[in-house]
Amino acid sequence: MKKFRKVLDGLTTSSPVNPGGSPGCGSAAGTPSAAPTPRELEIQETLMSEHFQICKTVRHGFPYQPTALAFDPVQKILAIGSRSGGIRILGRPGVDCHSQHESGAAVLQMQFLINEGALVTACADDTLHLWSLRQRLPAILHSLKFNRERITFCHLPFQSKWLYVGTERGNTHIVNIESFILSGYVIMWNKAIELSTKTHPGPVVHLSDSPKDEGKLLIGFESGTIVMWDLRAKRADFRIYYDEAIHSVSWHHEGRQFMCSHSDGSLSMWNMRNTAKPFQVTFPHGKTQRDGRKESCKPILKVEYKTSRNSSEAFVIFSGGLSYDKAGRRPTLTIMHGKAITVLEMDYPIVDFMVLCETPYLNEVQEPYAVVVLLEKDFVVVDLTQSNFPIFENPYPMDVHESPVTCTAYFADCPPDIIPVLYSIGAKHKKTGYSHKEWPVSGGTWTVGSQTYPEIIITGHADGSIKFWDATAITLQMLYKLKTSKVFEKPKTGDMGRSADLVEEDPYAVQMISWCPQSRIFCVVGISAHVILYRFSKHDANTIITSLELRLQCEMEDVISPSDTENTPCFSDPSGHSPQPQPPSPRSNTPDSVRDSIPCLKVKDRMIRMPPGYQAELVVQLLWVDGEPPQQITCLDLNSAYGLLALGNCNGLAVVDYLQKTILLCMSTLELYGSADPFQRLTRSPRKNRQSTSGLTELSDNQVSLDLERSKSPTSAPYTPSLHNDPRGTGEPVSNLRSCHYSPVFYLLDNVKGPGRKLSLPTDLKTDLESRENSFSRSRSSSVSSIDRETKEAVTTLQFAESYGRKSDSLPTPCLWVGTSLGLVLIIPMSIPTDEQERQEDPVTVAPTGTVLMLKGSVLRFGFLDCGGALINSPYEVWRDQHAPDDPDRPRKRKLVNFSPSSSQEACGDGHLAVVCSERQAKVFYMPSQACLYVHNITESSFVLRADVVSVSNSVCLACFCANGHIMILSLPSLRPLLDVSYLPLTDMRIARTFCFTNGGQALYLCSPTEIQRITYSQEMCVNLQETLGELFTPIETPEAQNRGFLKGFFGGNAQTFDREELFGEASAGKASRSLAQHIPGQGGIEGMKAAAGGVVGDLARARIALDERGQRLGELEERTALMMTSAETFSKHAHELMLKCKDKKWYQF
């Protein structure tokens, strides 16, 4: 614990930062320093470097670009592989684990070692991996890299330790699962086919052992050749040459016949007694033409042939096979049961499917009960036990990407009553018609940890929808969905005039959100320059939505010459920013000139019935001005205690009283400064530079036209074609851009598509306006004339707080803190009536004072601490249901909770600390004197994308995420660096847009268009992570094989015993060529766990983690040993009883 003591040195109060941007308190770069304080200040900081460590906790959502599927029928866990090398393992709700191949190669195929707690993966880099699932975080035990052949198919028989691997050359290799070494036994393609065959059979596309005889291996080649290989005799029993290419093969459980799916949409059935030709060929979706031939159909990519005890008819399930004439038909899964054919249409292309059966033994009646269908963007499980084949309700959050995610928010330690309330409202709108049976993927175990608190994640989407998720205890469950588009009228087909140029496909896309959990007031900022304010109610209501319109746009004015500035104020004509609509400019004669004083969207102006939940109360829209669309809103803040809403963009600032439904302030940034503008800039018309400055780009898949006016923010930039050729894919790494090319002022809606979009990029990518000497590394010591003198200085962050608007203030008052893109901070005090009746009637006065603080780079975040270093929370109003029935005994009055800085006033007197963080710098000011106490230059080579003042371990710190992928933690108030970790090697635009910190040492970001990654930067949570995760493997006895009877087995109906060890072992098969494949030992066990944790804690902390893990594993080993001993004793007892029972029986009595 370290004490920071700063003593008053003189009573002078100079500017905290000099005009050059150097710390006014005189510190070196990156070194916290002190400035004179008004009085002695003593703060004890408890956070140390040992309290912080970075590690991933859990990943939610649908696996992006899935490629493979596997299921363990005994453990009942499911695995999904992806194109980026990820593996997602799912069990019962709460059992959800993500692992990643270091190579990043696509997962081609996966095979569970059934009931063994292990998984084999085959990747596109021709490497096999053996994963251990017996710990909570899977680890690779072995890897085998093929050097000369490409892997195409793998097959692992049940209860076998020998893996068959087919290759592109047509050869079949055999791998020992225990040692992960190749056997010398190889089935070469030229041995498998007849010597007289002149053509290569193609890659191996199928491998399976006969249910009747494990010593027979069926090999399917792509060309249509099928070979039954006798493993003992090392020769082919029979060969089939078929005209059509083969995609898959499936056995009947008795091993007497099998079915193939082909590229012409046909299914062929083959009998083992006569392999000269198929005994049945069907085109399930092919119609017979006039000439008697079947019409051509699409390939059937996979078929499964399963039998059932309750029915003499087998299930034949396949994907594809539709006729080509059905253009535009959706992908289908067909279920044939006897003569009944059911076609299930899917929303997305089918990647793979698996039929789930009761038994793991292939030579028994399969008893299928469900089909798992993996789609490109969804995951569906179909119930086969009911005739109408309903789907199961998915317990996993697989629909995060139902509409592309455009922004996120993360709230930890929410009020405990908010989650049940949201769930009860959302449950009324759930879909029906699901299967009533339990979710079939029910493996693993998971229990809620002891240290849990309510957490909520909110996602905004391109279609204007908002989703509230319960994120408590590493789970994710949808609570409530809100559609913001219902507030607006649907545009008519021919009436797209106002918004067509602005937004074509996603006019309601959510740009940012602001939520007060205590008052339950919710604000949404849309891409069409609109703000919607919602209140929560448990009752339905009939209301009319109030609409306010803002004219926040620069007027057409002549440039003011320097000679005119002597007697002219340095701000533009206030009439240009009046909230009242104005007629079109007479000088505007372009077709767009008719679009003046109109919003982008039309709010419903009639009485609307609103269901329980969030109900729209107010809509604020920015207007078109002289044919120019409104600039997007860059920042937003609301305060329920004040009843105020503030919003800003690159033109200026507006403050709205949502209680009285009035506009209090609508001014340009320069007007807020008045004569206190430190740069003394001149106003000029944005249109004057139309030829000289590049403009904003459209958010489309193709490079689009540029429009100057909407890019004149000092923090905007040229948008190059290479930056986002595919907005829905992985973005250009932010770290590759110069810092002057990107500013996180806005959120990038790269998932929002629209070829006609002409909005400014929400990321506010920076332009090289007169080079700006790199806006992030510019020196404030340079002359004012070298600074860009644009009138449109963007407002980048806003926050209401109890603070001091002037140095002379003795008591805190409601204030609005405003941060801009030039690193300037303005404090605007407000006078708000305290009486409830007066608050509804008397006006709120807002008076900009010209108070200015300065930092390097765009201002990102404000935070406020009392003199003891504790976080000062914003005032708020306690939630009350405005539509609840009136109760005369309990009148509904506003109840305000005001956290004024008074906790340490006896020791420190009046005042508080203000934390201000920009893209380059963090400063702590003492209020009301505005003296800079501490300053820290966060980064020189990069810039901060996201910064938050968060609570961790009963203390407060400043968390920063930089464009180069670094996560930094600074102590408060001294700004000591506590953590600096290069978490992500590359940061793309999606991560930059969605990364956010929250209390309790947690953070999240959108790691792919469909997945949310949660991480922790708390050492305590990293250590306890094992306890919060679910167990993937649970000891379960393998089901016993059915007793088929003596006579049936005697006459050859039973499977024959087959000793693979004797045949494939080194003693009989020899060693494989060393150059064929390379064995790579894995990092399983403790070493793998340490690598996965990968923190910055000291050796002592790592040793403690390893010791805890070792103790845990020793405990698990002891439990399993005891279980095995009990099982052995039981087996011995039963064997002895059976021996006594059968001792005196003759052979014919069995």
PDB file of N, CA and C in Angstrom, residues 926-998:
ATOM      1  N   TYR A 926      -8.056  18.537  -9.955  1.00  0.00           N
ATOM      2  CA  TYR A 926      -8.741  18.807  -8.696  1.00  0.00           C
ATOM      3  C   TYR A 926      -9.763  19.905  -8.940  1.00  0.00           C
ATOM      4  N   MET A 927     -10.996  19.650  -8.546  1.00  0.00           N
ATOM      5  CA  MET A 927     -12.060  20.628  -8.735  1.00  0.00           C
ATOM      6  C   MET A 927     -12.468  21.190  -7.376  1.00  0.00           C
ATOM      7  N   PRO A 928     -12.742  22.483  -7.275  1.00  0.00           N
ATOM      8  CA  PRO A 928     -13.020  23.405  -8.381  1.00  0.00           C
ATOM      9  C   PRO A 928     -11.812  24.181  -8.891  1.00  0.00           C
ATOM     10  N   SER A 929     -10.612  24.012  -8.309  1.00  0.00           N
ATOM     11  CA  SER A 929      -9.486  24.844  -8.722  1.00  0.00           C
ATOM     12  C   SER A 929      -8.993  24.511 -10.128  1.00  0.00           C
ATOM     13  N   GLN A 930      -9.368  23.311 -10.661  1.00  0.00           N
ATOM     14  CA  GLN A 930      -8.973  22.855 -11.994  1.00  0.00           C
ATOM     15  C   GLN A 930      -7.468  22.638 -12.103  1.00  0.00           C
ATOM     16  N   ALA A 931      -6.807  22.441 -10.962  1.00  0.00           N
ATOM     17  CA  ALA A 931      -5.375  22.164 -10.981  1.00  0.00           C
ATOM     18  C   ALA A 931      -5.131  20.728 -11.418  1.00  0.00           C
ATOM     19  N   CYS A 932      -4.138  20.525 -12.259  1.00  0.00           N
ATOM     20  CA  CYS A 932      -3.793  19.176 -12.733  1.00  0.00           C
ATOM     21  C   CYS A 932      -2.915  18.506 -11.706  1.00  0.00           C
ATOM     22  N   LEU A 933      -3.419  17.444 -11.077  1.00  0.00           N
ATOM     23  CA  LEU A 933      -2.657  16.731 -10.058  1.00  0.00           C
ATOM     24  C   LEU A 933      -1.727  15.693 -10.667  1.00  0.00           C
ATOM     25  N   TYR A 934      -2.228  14.928 -11.608  1.00  0.00           N
ATOM     26  CA  TYR A 934      -1.447  13.845 -12.211  1.00  0.00           C
ATOM     27  C   TYR A 934      -1.692  13.837 -13.714  1.00  0.00           C
ATOM     28  N   VAL A 935      -0.673  13.446 -14.450  1.00  0.00           N
ATOM     29  CA  VAL A 935      -0.806  13.287 -15.897  1.00  0.00           C
ATOM     30  C   VAL A 935       0.021  12.082 -16.316  1.00  0.00           C
ATOM     31  N   HIS A 936      -0.499  11.334 -17.270  1.00  0.00           N
ATOM     32  CA  HIS A 936       0.224  10.172 -17.775  1.00  0.00           C
ATOM     33  C   HIS A 936       0.002  10.074 -19.283  1.00  0.00           C
ATOM     34  N   ASN A 937       1.084  10.058 -20.039  1.00  0.00           N
ATOM     35  CA  ASN A 937       0.998   9.857 -21.484  1.00  0.00           C
ATOM     36  C   ASN A 937       0.858   8.375 -21.747  1.00  0.00           C
ATOM     37  N   ILE A 938      -0.317   7.962 -22.133  1.00  0.00           N
ATOM     38  CA  ILE A 938      -0.628   6.529 -22.225  1.00  0.00           C
ATOM     39  C   ILE A 938       0.159   5.864 -23.336  1.00  0.00           C
ATOM     40  N   THR A 939       0.190   6.457 -24.504  1.00  0.00           N
ATOM     41  CA  THR A 939       0.875   5.819 -25.629  1.00  0.00           C
ATOM     42  C   THR A 939       1.396   6.894 -26.566  1.00  0.00           C
ATOM     43  N   GLU A 940       2.534   6.618 -27.175  1.00  0.00           N
ATOM     44  CA  GLU A 940       3.122   7.518 -28.159  1.00  0.00           C
ATOM     45  C   GLU A 940       2.934   7.003 -29.580  1.00  0.00           C
ATOM     46  N   SER A 941       3.001   5.664 -29.734  1.00  0.00           N
ATOM     47  CA  SER A 941       2.976   5.072 -31.069  1.00  0.00           C
ATOM     48  C   SER A 941       1.581   4.687 -31.530  1.00  0.00           C
ATOM     49  N   SER A 942       0.633   4.596 -30.617  1.00  0.00           N
ATOM     50  CA  SER A 942      -0.714   4.170 -30.985  1.00  0.00           C
ATOM     51  C   SER A 942      -1.702   5.187 -30.424  1.00  0.00           C
ATOM     52  N   PHE A 943      -2.927   4.753 -30.161  1.00  0.00           N
ATOM     53  CA  PHE A 943      -3.940   5.623 -29.587  1.00  0.00           C
ATOM     54  C   PHE A 943      -4.987   4.753 -28.912  1.00  0.00           C
ATOM     55  N   VAL A 944      -5.658   5.311 -27.943  1.00  0.00           N
ATOM     56  CA  VAL A 944      -6.636   4.582 -27.139  1.00  0.00           C
ATOM     57  C   VAL A 944      -7.958   4.525 -27.899  1.00  0.00           C
ATOM     58  N   LEU A 945      -8.516   3.327 -27.972  1.00  0.00           N
ATOM     59  CA  LEU A 945      -9.822   3.136 -28.597  1.00  0.00           C
ATOM     60  C   LEU A 945     -10.945   3.233 -27.579  1.00  0.00           C
ATOM     61  N   ARG A 946     -10.712   2.676 -26.409  1.00  0.00           N
ATOM     62  CA  ARG A 946     -11.759   2.626 -25.390  1.00  0.00           C
ATOM     63  C   ARG A 946     -11.122   2.844 -24.029  1.00  0.00           C
ATOM     64  N   ALA A 947     -11.744   3.632 -23.201  1.00  0.00           N
ATOM     65  CA  ALA A 947     -11.272   3.855 -21.837  1.00  0.00           C
ATOM     66  C   ALA A 947     -12.472   3.901 -20.911  1.00  0.00           C
ATOM     67  N   ASP A 948     -12.340   3.296 -19.739  1.00  0.00           N
ATOM     68  CA  ASP A 948     -13.428   3.287 -18.764  1.00  0.00           C
ATOM     69  C   ASP A 948     -12.840   3.366 -17.363  1.00  0.00           C
ATOM     70  N   VAL A 949     -13.501   4.093 -16.493  1.00  0.00           N
ATOM     71  CA  VAL A 949     -13.175   4.102 -15.068  1.00  0.00           C
ATOM     72  C   VAL A 949     -14.001   2.996 -14.414  1.00  0.00           C
ATOM     73  N   VAL A 950     -13.327   1.974 -13.890  1.00  0.00           N
ATOM     74  CA  VAL A 950     -14.013   0.769 -13.423  1.00  0.00           C
ATOM     75  C   VAL A 950     -13.613   0.445 -11.989  1.00  0.00           C
ATOM     76  N   SER A 951     -14.479  -0.330 -11.341  1.00  0.00           N
ATOM     77  CA  SER A 951     -14.226  -0.789  -9.973  1.00  0.00           C
ATOM     78  C   SER A 951     -13.691  -2.215 -10.017  1.00  0.00           C
ATOM     79  N   VAL A 952     -12.562  -2.436  -9.356  1.00  0.00           N
ATOM     80  CA  VAL A 952     -11.940  -3.755  -9.281  1.00  0.00           C
ATOM     81  C   VAL A 952     -11.411  -3.948  -7.864  1.00  0.00           C
ATOM     82  N   SER A 953     -11.739  -5.080  -7.258  1.00  0.00           N
ATOM     83  CA  SER A 953     -11.209  -5.432  -5.935  1.00  0.00           C
ATOM     84  C   SER A 953     -11.414  -4.294  -4.928  1.00  0.00           C
ATOM     85  N   ASN A 954     -12.636  -3.786  -4.877  1.00  0.00           N
ATOM     86  CA  ASN A 954     -13.012  -2.738  -3.930  1.00  0.00           C
ATOM     87  C   ASN A 954     -12.199  -1.461  -4.093  1.00  0.00           C
ATOM     88  N   SER A 955     -11.716  -1.223  -5.296  1.00  0.00           N
ATOM     89  CA  SER A 955     -10.994   0.000  -5.588  1.00  0.00           C
ATOM     90  C   SER A 955     -11.337   0.434  -7.014  1.00  0.00           C
ATOM     91  N   VAL A 956     -10.692   1.501  -7.467  1.00  0.00           N
ATOM     92  CA  VAL A 956     -11.020   2.085  -8.767  1.00  0.00           C
ATOM     93  C   VAL A 956      -9.752   2.196  -9.603  1.00  0.00           C
ATOM     94  N   CYS A 957      -9.888   1.982 -10.915  1.00  0.00           N
ATOM     95  CA  CYS A 957      -8.753   2.123 -11.820  1.00  0.00           C
ATOM     96  C   CYS A 957      -9.266   2.596 -13.180  1.00  0.00           C
ATOM     97  N   LEU A 958      -8.332   2.972 -14.039  1.00  0.00           N
ATOM     98  CA  LEU A 958      -8.648   3.400 -15.399  1.00  0.00           C
ATOM     99  C   LEU A 958      -8.184   2.301 -16.348  1.00  0.00           C
ATOM    100  N   ALA A 959      -9.116   1.711 -17.092  1.00  0.00           N
ATOM    101  CA  ALA A 959      -8.815   0.636 -18.036  1.00  0.00           C
ATOM    102  C   ALA A 959      -8.839   1.195 -19.451  1.00  0.00           C
ATOM    103  N   CYS A 960      -7.791   0.889 -20.236  1.00  0.00           N
ATOM    104  CA  CYS A 960      -7.663   1.409 -21.597  1.00  0.00           C
ATOM    105  C   CYS A 960      -7.387   0.267 -22.568  1.00  0.00           C
ATOM    106  N   PHE A 961      -7.985   0.372 -23.746  1.00  0.00           N
ATOM    107  CA  PHE A 961      -7.709  -0.571 -24.834  1.00  0.00           C
ATOM    108  C   PHE A 961      -7.204   0.233 -26.020  1.00  0.00           C
ATOM    109  N   CYS A 962      -6.009  -0.115 -26.506  1.00  0.00           N
ATOM    110  CA  CYS A 962      -5.349   0.656 -27.557  1.00  0.00           C
ATOM    111  C   CYS A 962      -5.519  -0.009 -28.918  1.00  0.00           C
ATOM    112  N   ALA A 963      -5.281   0.787 -29.970  1.00  0.00           N
ATOM    113  CA  ALA A 963      -5.442   0.291 -31.329  1.00  0.00           C
ATOM    114  C   ALA A 963      -4.419  -0.776 -31.681  1.00  0.00           C
ATOM    115  N   ASN A 964      -3.269  -0.804 -30.992  1.00  0.00           N
ATOM    116  CA  ASN A 964      -2.278  -1.837 -31.264  1.00  0.00           C
ATOM    117  C   ASN A 964      -2.541  -3.123 -30.499  1.00  0.00           C
ATOM    118  N   GLY A 965      -3.710  -3.228 -29.857  1.00  0.00           N
ATOM    119  CA  GLY A 965      -4.084  -4.452 -29.158  1.00  0.00           C
ATOM    120  C   GLY A 965      -3.664  -4.515 -27.713  1.00  0.00           C
ATOM    121  N   HIS A 966      -3.061  -3.454 -27.195  1.00  0.00           N
ATOM    122  CA  HIS A 966      -2.628  -3.458 -25.795  1.00  0.00           C
ATOM    123  C   HIS A 966      -3.795  -3.125 -24.876  1.00  0.00           C
ATOM    124  N   ILE A 967      -3.822  -3.805 -23.729  1.00  0.00           N
ATOM    125  CA  ILE A 967      -4.736  -3.465 -22.646  1.00  0.00           C
ATOM    126  C   ILE A 967      -3.895  -2.894 -21.510  1.00  0.00           C
ATOM    127  N   MET A 968      -4.270  -1.706 -21.064  1.00  0.00           N
ATOM    128  CA  MET A 968      -3.511  -1.031 -20.014  1.00  0.00           C
ATOM    129  C   MET A 968      -4.427  -0.706 -18.847  1.00  0.00           C
ATOM    130  N   ILE A 969      -3.888  -0.842 -17.651  1.00  0.00           N
ATOM    131  CA  ILE A 969      -4.599  -0.484 -16.434  1.00  0.00           C
ATOM    132  C   ILE A 969      -3.766   0.548 -15.700  1.00  0.00           C
ATOM    133  N   LEU A 970      -4.390   1.670 -15.321  1.00  0.00           N
ATOM    134  CA  LEU A 970      -3.726   2.731 -14.579  1.00  0.00           C
ATOM    135  C   LEU A 970      -4.418   2.908 -13.242  1.00  0.00           C
ATOM    136  N   SER A 971      -3.622   3.132 -12.200  1.00  0.00           N
ATOM    137  CA  SER A 971      -4.197   3.360 -10.879  1.00  0.00           C
ATOM    138  C   SER A 971      -4.829   4.741 -10.829  1.00  0.00           C
ATOM    139  N   LEU A 972      -5.742   4.923  -9.905  1.00  0.00           N
ATOM    140  CA  LEU A 972      -6.371   6.219  -9.687  1.00  0.00           C
ATOM    141  C   LEU A 972      -6.273   6.585  -8.211  1.00  0.00           C
ATOM    142  N   PRO A 973      -5.941   7.828  -7.957  1.00  0.00           N
ATOM    143  CA  PRO A 973      -5.787   8.923  -8.916  1.00  0.00           C
ATOM    144  C   PRO A 973      -4.376   9.124  -9.459  1.00  0.00           C
ATOM    145  N   SER A 974      -3.391   8.341  -9.013  1.00  0.00           N
ATOM    146  CA  SER A 974      -1.997   8.645  -9.329  1.00  0.00           C
ATOM    147  C   SER A 974      -1.597   8.265 -10.746  1.00  0.00           C
ATOM    148  N   LEU A 975      -2.441   7.501 -11.478  1.00  0.00           N
ATOM    149  CA  LEU A 975      -2.181   7.097 -12.870  1.00  0.00           C
ATOM    150  C   LEU A 975      -0.897   6.293 -12.999  1.00  0.00           C
ATOM    151  N   ARG A 976      -0.591   5.467 -11.979  1.00  0.00           N
ATOM    152  CA  ARG A 976       0.554   4.544 -12.091  1.00  0.00           C
ATOM    153  C   ARG A 976       0.181   3.395 -13.030  1.00  0.00           C
ATOM    154  N   PRO A 977       1.050   3.018 -13.965  1.00  0.00           N
ATOM    155  CA  PRO A 977       0.766   1.839 -14.801  1.00  0.00           C
ATOM    156  C   PRO A 977       0.789   0.567 -13.963  1.00  0.00           C
ATOM    157  N   LEU A 978      -0.305  -0.166 -13.978  1.00  0.00           N
ATOM    158  CA  LEU A 978      -0.402  -1.428 -13.246  1.00  0.00           C
ATOM    159  C   LEU A 978      -0.343  -2.633 -14.173  1.00  0.00           C
ATOM    160  N   LEU A 979      -0.736  -2.437 -15.425  1.00  0.00           N
ATOM    161  CA  LEU A 979      -0.766  -3.544 -16.384  1.00  0.00           C
ATOM    162  C   LEU A 979      -0.609  -2.984 -17.791  1.00  0.00           C
ATOM    163  N   ASP A 980       0.194  -3.654 -18.593  1.00  0.00           N
ATOM    164  CA  ASP A 980       0.336  -3.302 -20.011  1.00  0.00           C
ATOM    165  C   ASP A 980       0.624  -4.600 -20.754  1.00  0.00           C
ATOM    166  N   VAL A 981      -0.408  -5.161 -21.376  1.00  0.00           N
ATOM    167  CA  VAL A 981      -0.296  -6.460 -22.027  1.00  0.00           C
ATOM    168  C   VAL A 981      -0.708  -6.333 -23.490  1.00  0.00           C
ATOM    169  N   SER A 982       0.090  -6.908 -24.365  1.00  0.00           N
ATOM    170  CA  SER A 982      -0.284  -6.969 -25.784  1.00  0.00           C
ATOM    171  C   SER A 982      -1.250  -8.128 -25.944  1.00  0.00           C
ATOM    172  N   TYR A 983      -2.535  -7.841 -25.781  1.00  0.00           N
ATOM    173  CA  TYR A 983      -3.550  -8.901 -25.757  1.00  0.00           C
ATOM    174  C   TYR A 983      -3.864  -9.413 -27.153  1.00  0.00           C
ATOM    175  N   LEU A 984      -4.053  -8.507 -28.108  1.00  0.00           N
ATOM    176  CA  LEU A 984      -4.383  -8.905 -29.473  1.00  0.00           C
ATOM    177  C   LEU A 984      -3.280  -8.433 -30.413  1.00  0.00           C
ATOM    178  N   PRO A 985      -2.727  -9.340 -31.213  1.00  0.00           N
ATOM    179  CA  PRO A 985      -1.671  -8.906 -32.142  1.00  0.00           C
ATOM    180  C   PRO A 985      -2.176  -7.939 -33.191  1.00  0.00           C
ATOM    181  N   LEU A 986      -3.415  -8.120 -33.617  1.00  0.00           N
ATOM    182  CA  LEU A 986      -4.034  -7.230 -34.596  1.00  0.00           C
ATOM    183  C   LEU A 986      -5.435  -6.879 -34.124  1.00  0.00           C
ATOM    184  N   THR A 987      -5.800  -5.659 -34.282  1.00  0.00           N
ATOM    185  CA  THR A 987      -7.127  -5.215 -33.883  1.00  0.00           C
ATOM    186  C   THR A 987      -7.885  -4.767 -35.116  1.00  0.00           C
ATOM    187  N   ASP A 988      -8.987  -5.432 -35.430  1.00  0.00           N
ATOM    188  CA  ASP A 988      -9.769  -5.004 -36.584  1.00  0.00           C
ATOM    189  C   ASP A 988     -10.873  -4.046 -36.138  1.00  0.00           C
ATOM    190  N   MET A 989     -11.581  -3.529 -37.119  1.00  0.00           N
ATOM    191  CA  MET A 989     -12.576  -2.505 -36.835  1.00  0.00           C
ATOM    192  C   MET A 989     -13.713  -3.019 -35.954  1.00  0.00           C
ATOM    193  N   ARG A 990     -14.042  -4.274 -36.109  1.00  0.00           N
ATOM    194  CA  ARG A 990     -15.145  -4.830 -35.319  1.00  0.00           C
ATOM    195  C   ARG A 990     -14.789  -4.808 -33.833  1.00  0.00           C
ATOM    196  N   ILE A 991     -13.586  -5.204 -33.508  1.00  0.00           N
ATOM    197  CA  ILE A 991     -13.155  -5.184 -32.112  1.00  0.00           C
ATOM    198  C   ILE A 991     -13.090  -3.748 -31.606  1.00  0.00           C
ATOM    199  N   ALA A 992     -12.559  -2.866 -32.430  1.00  0.00           N
ATOM    200  CA  ALA A 992     -12.472  -1.462 -32.024  1.00  0.00           C
ATOM    201  C   ALA A 992     -13.840  -0.885 -31.712  1.00  0.00           C
ATOM    202  N   ARG A 993     -14.843  -1.317 -32.443  1.00  0.00           N
ATOM    203  CA  ARG A 993     -16.182  -0.784 -32.275  1.00  0.00           C
ATOM    204  C   ARG A 993     -16.883  -1.341 -31.045  1.00  0.00           C
ATOM    205  N   THR A 994     -16.619  -2.581 -30.706  1.00  0.00           N
ATOM    206  CA  THR A 994     -17.437  -3.261 -29.699  1.00  0.00           C
ATOM    207  C   THR A 994     -16.726  -3.507 -28.378  1.00  0.00           C
ATOM    208  N   PHE A 995     -15.440  -3.174 -28.275  1.00  0.00           N
ATOM    209  CA  PHE A 995     -14.722  -3.448 -27.028  1.00  0.00           C
ATOM    210  C   PHE A 995     -15.249  -2.544 -25.926  1.00  0.00           C
ATOM    211  N   CYS A 996     -15.525  -3.128 -24.764  1.00  0.00           N
ATOM    212  CA  CYS A 996     -15.967  -2.326 -23.627  1.00  0.00           C
ATOM    213  C   CYS A 996     -15.582  -3.012 -22.327  1.00  0.00           C
ATOM    214  N   PHE A 997     -15.194  -2.197 -21.339  1.00  0.00           N
ATOM    215  CA  PHE A 997     -14.865  -2.667 -19.996  1.00  0.00           C
ATOM    216  C   PHE A 997     -16.082  -2.523 -19.097  1.00  0.00           C
ATOM    217  N   THR A 998     -16.071  -3.287 -18.002  1.00  0.00           N
ATOM    218  CA  THR A 998     -17.088  -3.106 -16.982  1.00  0.00           C
ATOM    219  C   THR A 998     -16.471  -3.396 -15.624  1.00  0.00           C
TER     220      THR A 998
END
